[in-house]
mmCIF file with all atom_site columns, C-alpha atoms in Angstrom:
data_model
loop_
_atom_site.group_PDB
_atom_site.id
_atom_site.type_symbol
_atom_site.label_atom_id
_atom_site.label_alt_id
_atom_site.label_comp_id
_atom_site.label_asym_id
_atom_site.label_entity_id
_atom_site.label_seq_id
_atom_site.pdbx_PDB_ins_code
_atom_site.Cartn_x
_atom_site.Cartn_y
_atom_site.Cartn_z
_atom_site.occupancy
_atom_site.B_iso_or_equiv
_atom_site.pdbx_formal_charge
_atom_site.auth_seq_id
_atom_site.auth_comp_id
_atom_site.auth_asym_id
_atom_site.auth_atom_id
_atom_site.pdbx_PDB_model_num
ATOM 1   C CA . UNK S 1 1   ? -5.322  -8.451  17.401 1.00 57.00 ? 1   UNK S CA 1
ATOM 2   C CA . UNK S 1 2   ? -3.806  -11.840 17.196 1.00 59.00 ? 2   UNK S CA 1
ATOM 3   C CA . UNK S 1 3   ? -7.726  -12.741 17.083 1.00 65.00 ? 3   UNK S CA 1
ATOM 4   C CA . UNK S 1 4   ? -8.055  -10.648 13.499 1.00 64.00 ? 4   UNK S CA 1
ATOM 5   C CA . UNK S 1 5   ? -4.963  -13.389 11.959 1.00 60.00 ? 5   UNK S CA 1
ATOM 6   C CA . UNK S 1 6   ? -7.063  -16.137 13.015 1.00 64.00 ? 6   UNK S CA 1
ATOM 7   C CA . UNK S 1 7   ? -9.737  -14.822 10.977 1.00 65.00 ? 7   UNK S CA 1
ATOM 8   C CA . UNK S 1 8   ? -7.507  -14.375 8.300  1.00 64.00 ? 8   UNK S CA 1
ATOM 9   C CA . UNK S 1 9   ? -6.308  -17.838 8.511  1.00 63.00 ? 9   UNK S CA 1
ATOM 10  C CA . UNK S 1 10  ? -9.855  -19.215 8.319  1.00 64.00 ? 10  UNK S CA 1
ATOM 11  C CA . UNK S 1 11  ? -10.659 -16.712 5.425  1.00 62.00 ? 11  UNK S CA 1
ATOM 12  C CA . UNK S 1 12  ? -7.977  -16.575 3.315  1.00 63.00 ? 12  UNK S CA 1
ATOM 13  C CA . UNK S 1 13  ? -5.777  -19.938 4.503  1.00 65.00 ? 13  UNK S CA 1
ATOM 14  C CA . UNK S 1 14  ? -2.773  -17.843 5.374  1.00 71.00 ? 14  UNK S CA 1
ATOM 15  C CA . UNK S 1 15  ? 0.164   -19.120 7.863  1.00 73.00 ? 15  UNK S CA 1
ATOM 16  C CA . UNK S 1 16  ? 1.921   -16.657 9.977  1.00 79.00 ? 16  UNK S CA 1
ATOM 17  C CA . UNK S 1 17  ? 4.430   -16.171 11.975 1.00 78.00 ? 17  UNK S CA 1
ATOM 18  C CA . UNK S 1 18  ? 4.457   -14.277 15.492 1.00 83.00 ? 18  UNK S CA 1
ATOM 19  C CA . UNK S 1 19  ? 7.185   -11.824 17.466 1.00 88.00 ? 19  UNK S CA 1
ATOM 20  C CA . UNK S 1 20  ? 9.554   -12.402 14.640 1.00 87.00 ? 20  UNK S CA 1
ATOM 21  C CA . UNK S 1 21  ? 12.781  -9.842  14.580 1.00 87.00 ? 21  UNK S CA 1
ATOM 22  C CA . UNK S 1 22  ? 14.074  -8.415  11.699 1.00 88.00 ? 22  UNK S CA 1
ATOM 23  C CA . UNK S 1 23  ? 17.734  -9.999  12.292 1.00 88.00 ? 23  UNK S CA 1
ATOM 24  C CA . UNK S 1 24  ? 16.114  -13.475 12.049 1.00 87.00 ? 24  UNK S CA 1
ATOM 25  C CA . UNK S 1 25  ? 14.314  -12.003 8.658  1.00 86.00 ? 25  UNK S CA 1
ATOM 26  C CA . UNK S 1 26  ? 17.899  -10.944 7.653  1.00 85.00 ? 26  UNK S CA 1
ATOM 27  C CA . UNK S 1 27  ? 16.862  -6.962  7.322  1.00 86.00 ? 27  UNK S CA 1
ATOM 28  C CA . UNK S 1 28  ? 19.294  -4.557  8.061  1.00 82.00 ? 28  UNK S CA 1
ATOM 29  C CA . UNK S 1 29  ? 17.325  -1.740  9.970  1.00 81.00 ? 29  UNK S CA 1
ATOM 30  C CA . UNK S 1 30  ? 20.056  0.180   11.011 1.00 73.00 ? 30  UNK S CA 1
ATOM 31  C CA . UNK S 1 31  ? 20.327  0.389   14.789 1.00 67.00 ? 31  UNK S CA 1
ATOM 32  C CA . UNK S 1 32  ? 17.096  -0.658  15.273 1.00 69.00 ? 32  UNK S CA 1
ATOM 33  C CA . UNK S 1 33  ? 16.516  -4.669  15.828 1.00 79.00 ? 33  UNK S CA 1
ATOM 34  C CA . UNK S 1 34  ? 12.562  -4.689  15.148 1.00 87.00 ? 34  UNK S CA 1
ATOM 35  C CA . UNK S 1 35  ? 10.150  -7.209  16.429 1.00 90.00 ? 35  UNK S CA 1
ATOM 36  C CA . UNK S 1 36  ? 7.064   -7.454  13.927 1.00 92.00 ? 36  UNK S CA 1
ATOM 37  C CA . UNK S 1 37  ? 3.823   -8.944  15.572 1.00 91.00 ? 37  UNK S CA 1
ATOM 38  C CA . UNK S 1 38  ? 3.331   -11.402 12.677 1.00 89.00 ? 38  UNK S CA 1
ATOM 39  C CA . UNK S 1 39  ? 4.967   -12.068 9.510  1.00 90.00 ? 39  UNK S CA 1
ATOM 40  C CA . UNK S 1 40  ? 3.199   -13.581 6.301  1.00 88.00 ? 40  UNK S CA 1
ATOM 41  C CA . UNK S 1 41  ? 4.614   -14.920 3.525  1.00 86.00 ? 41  UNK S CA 1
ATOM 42  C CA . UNK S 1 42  ? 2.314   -14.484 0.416  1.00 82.00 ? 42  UNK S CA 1
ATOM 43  C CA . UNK S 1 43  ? 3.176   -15.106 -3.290 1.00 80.00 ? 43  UNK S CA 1
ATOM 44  C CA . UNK S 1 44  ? 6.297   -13.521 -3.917 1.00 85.00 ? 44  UNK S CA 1
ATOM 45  C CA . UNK S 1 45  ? 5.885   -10.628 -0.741 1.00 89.00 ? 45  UNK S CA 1
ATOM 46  C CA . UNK S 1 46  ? 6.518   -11.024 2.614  1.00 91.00 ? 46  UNK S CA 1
ATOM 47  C CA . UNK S 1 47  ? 4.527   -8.500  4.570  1.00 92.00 ? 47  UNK S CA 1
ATOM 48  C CA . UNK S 1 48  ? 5.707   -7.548  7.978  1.00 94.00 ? 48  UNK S CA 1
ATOM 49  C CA . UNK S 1 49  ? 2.838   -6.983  10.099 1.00 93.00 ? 49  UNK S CA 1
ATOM 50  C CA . UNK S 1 50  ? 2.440   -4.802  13.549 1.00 92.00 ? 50  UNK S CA 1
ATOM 51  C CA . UNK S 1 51  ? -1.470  -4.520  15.129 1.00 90.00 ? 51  UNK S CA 1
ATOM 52  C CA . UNK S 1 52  ? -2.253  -2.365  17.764 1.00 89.00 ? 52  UNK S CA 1
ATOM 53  C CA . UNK S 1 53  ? -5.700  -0.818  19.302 1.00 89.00 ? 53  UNK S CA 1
ATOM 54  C CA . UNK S 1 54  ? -6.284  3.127   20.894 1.00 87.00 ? 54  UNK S CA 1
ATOM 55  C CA . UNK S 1 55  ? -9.183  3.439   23.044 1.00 86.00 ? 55  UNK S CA 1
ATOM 56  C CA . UNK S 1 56  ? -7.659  6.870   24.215 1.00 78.00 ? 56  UNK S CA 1
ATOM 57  C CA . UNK S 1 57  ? -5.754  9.366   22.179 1.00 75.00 ? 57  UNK S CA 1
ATOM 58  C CA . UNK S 1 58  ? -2.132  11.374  23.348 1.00 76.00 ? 58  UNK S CA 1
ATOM 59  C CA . UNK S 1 59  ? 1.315   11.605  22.474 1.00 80.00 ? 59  UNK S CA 1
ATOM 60  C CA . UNK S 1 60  ? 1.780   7.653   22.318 1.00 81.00 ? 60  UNK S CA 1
ATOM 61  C CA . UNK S 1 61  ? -0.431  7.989   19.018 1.00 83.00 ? 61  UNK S CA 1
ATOM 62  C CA . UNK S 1 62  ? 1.955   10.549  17.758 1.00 85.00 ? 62  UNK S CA 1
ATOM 63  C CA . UNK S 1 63  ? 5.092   8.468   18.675 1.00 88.00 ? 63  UNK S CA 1
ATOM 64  C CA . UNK S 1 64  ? 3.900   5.066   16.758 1.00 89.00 ? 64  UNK S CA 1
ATOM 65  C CA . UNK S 1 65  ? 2.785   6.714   13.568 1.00 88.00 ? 65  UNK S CA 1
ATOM 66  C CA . UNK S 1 66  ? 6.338   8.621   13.385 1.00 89.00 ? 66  UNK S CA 1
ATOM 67  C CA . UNK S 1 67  ? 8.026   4.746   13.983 1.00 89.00 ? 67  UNK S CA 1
ATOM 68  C CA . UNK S 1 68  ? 6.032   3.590   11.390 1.00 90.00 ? 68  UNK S CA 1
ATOM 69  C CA . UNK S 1 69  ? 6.710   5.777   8.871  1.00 91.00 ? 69  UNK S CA 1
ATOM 70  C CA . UNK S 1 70  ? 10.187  5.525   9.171  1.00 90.00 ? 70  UNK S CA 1
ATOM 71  C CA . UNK S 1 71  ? 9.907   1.921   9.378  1.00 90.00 ? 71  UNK S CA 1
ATOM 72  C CA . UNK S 1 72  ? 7.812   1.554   6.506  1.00 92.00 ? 72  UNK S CA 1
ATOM 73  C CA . UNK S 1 73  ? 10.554  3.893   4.839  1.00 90.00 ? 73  UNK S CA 1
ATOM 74  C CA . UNK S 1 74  ? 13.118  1.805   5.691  1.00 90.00 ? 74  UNK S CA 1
ATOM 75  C CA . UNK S 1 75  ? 11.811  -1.656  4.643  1.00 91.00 ? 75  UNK S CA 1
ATOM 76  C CA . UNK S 1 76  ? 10.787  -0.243  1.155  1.00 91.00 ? 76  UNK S CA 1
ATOM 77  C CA . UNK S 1 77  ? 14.563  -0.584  0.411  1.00 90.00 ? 77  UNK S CA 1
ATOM 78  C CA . UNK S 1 78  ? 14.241  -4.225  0.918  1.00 91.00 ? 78  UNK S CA 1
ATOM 79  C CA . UNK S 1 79  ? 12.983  -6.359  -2.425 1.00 93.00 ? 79  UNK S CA 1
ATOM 80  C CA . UNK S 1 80  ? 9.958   -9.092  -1.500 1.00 93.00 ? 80  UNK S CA 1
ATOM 81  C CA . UNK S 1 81  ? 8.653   -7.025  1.896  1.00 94.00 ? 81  UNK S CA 1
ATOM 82  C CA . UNK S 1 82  ? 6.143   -5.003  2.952  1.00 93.00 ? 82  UNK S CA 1
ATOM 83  C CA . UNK S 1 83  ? 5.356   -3.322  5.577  1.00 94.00 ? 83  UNK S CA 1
ATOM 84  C CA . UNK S 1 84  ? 1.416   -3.325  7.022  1.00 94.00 ? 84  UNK S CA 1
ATOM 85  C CA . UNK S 1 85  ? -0.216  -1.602  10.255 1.00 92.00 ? 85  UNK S CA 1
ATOM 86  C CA . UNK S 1 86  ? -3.208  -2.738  11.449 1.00 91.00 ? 86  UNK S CA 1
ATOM 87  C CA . UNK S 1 87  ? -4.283  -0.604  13.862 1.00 89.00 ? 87  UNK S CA 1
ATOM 88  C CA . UNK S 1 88  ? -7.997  0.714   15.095 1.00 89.00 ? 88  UNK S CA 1
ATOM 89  C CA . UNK S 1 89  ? -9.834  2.762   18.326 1.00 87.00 ? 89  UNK S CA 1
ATOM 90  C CA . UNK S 1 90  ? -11.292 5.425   18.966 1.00 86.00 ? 90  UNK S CA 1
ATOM 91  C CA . UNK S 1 91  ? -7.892  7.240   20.422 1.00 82.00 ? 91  UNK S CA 1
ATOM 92  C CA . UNK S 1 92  ? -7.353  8.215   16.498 1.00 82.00 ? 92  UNK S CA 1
ATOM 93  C CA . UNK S 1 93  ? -10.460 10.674  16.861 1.00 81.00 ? 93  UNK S CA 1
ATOM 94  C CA . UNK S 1 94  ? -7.773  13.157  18.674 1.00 81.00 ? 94  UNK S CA 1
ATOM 95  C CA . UNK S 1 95  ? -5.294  12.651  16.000 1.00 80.00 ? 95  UNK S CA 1
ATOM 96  C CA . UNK S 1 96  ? -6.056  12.337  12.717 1.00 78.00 ? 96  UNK S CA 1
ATOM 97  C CA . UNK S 1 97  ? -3.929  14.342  11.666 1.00 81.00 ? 97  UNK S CA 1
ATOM 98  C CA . UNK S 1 98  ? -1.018  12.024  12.769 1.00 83.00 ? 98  UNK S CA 1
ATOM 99  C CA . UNK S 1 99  ? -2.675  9.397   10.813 1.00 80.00 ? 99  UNK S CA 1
ATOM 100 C CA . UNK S 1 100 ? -3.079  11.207  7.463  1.00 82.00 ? 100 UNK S CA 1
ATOM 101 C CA . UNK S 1 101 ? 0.379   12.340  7.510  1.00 84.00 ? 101 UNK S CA 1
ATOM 102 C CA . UNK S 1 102 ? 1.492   7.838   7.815  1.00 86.00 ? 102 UNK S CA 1
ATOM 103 C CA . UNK S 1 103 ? -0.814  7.077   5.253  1.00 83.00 ? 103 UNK S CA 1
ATOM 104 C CA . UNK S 1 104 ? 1.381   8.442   2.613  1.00 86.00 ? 104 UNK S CA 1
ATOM 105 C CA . UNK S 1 105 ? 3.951   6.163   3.667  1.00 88.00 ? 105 UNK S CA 1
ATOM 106 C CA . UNK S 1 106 ? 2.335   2.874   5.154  1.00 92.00 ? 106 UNK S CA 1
ATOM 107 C CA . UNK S 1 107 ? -0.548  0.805   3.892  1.00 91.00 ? 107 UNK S CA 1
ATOM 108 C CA . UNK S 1 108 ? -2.590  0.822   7.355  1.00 90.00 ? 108 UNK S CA 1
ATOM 109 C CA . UNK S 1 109 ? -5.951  -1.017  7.637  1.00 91.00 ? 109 UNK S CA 1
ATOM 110 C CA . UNK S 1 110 ? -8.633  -1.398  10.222 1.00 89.00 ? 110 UNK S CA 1
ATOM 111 C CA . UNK S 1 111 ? -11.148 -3.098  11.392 1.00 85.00 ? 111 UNK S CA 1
ATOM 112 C CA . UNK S 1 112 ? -13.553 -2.423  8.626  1.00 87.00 ? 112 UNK S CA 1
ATOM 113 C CA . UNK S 1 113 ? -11.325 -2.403  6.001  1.00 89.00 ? 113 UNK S CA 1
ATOM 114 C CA . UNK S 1 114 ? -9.417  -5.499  6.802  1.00 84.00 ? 114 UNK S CA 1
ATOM 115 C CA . UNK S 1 115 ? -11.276 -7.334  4.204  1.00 83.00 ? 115 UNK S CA 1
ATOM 116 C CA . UNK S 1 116 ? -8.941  -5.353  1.570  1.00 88.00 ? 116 UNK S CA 1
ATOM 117 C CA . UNK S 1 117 ? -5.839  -7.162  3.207  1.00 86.00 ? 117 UNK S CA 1
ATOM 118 C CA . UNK S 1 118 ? -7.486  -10.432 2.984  1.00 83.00 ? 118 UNK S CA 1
ATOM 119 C CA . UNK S 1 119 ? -7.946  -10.012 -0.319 1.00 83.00 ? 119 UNK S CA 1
ATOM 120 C CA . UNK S 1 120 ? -4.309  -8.513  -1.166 1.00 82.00 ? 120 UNK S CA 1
ATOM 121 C CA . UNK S 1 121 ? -3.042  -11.667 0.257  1.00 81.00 ? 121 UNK S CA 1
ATOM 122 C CA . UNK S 1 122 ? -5.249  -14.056 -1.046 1.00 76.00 ? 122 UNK S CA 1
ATOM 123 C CA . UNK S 1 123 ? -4.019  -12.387 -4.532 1.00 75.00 ? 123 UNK S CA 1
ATOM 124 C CA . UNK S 1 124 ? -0.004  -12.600 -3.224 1.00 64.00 ? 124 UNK S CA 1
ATOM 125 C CA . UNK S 1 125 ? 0.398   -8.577  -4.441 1.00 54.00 ? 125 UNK S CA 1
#
């Protein structure tokens, strides 16, 4: 995934960040000491980035969209960050349902939608 931010860099002149804790961010996340895979600072939002890729579904799925929900809960408390998954495969065929259910909580692109990010951060929104 680190492949997609180069991408982004080239497209939309972004810097980033990689493996960056949210101590060193100073965000409180409770007993959890988070390592996003990239942080970018755009505009006025810093948005606090984790990628992954499912070629096979199971319970792992399941696990990672519950994190990220409460993650994504969790940072919305904090002014000037947001949290994104990027995430893609065909392991979300078995669970879609798991996936609905975090969309109503974190913005989550893909591969063919990762356009829309550009653009969000090109705009600093």
């Amino acid at each position: 995934m680190k492949t997609l931010f180069i991408i982004l860099k080239k497209s939309v002149n972004i810097c980033f960040q990689t493996e960056v804790s949210s101590k060193e961010l100073g965000l409180n996340l409770g007993s959890d000491h988070k390592r996003f895979d990239f942080v970018v600072k755009s505009g006025e939002l810093t948005y606090l980035i984790e990628t992954n890729f499912y070629n096979v579904g199971g319970s792992k799925l399941n696990e990672v969209a519950r994190a990220y929900i409460k993650i994504a809960q969790e940072i919305s408390r904090f002014n000037g960050f947001k949290f994104v998954w990027i995430t893609d495969g065909q392991g979300w065929l078995s669970s879609k349902n798991e996936l609905k259910e975090a969309y109503k909580s974190v913005k989550i692109y893909n591969l063919s939608t990762l356009h829309l990010f550009a653009g969000e951060l090109k705009n600093g929104r």
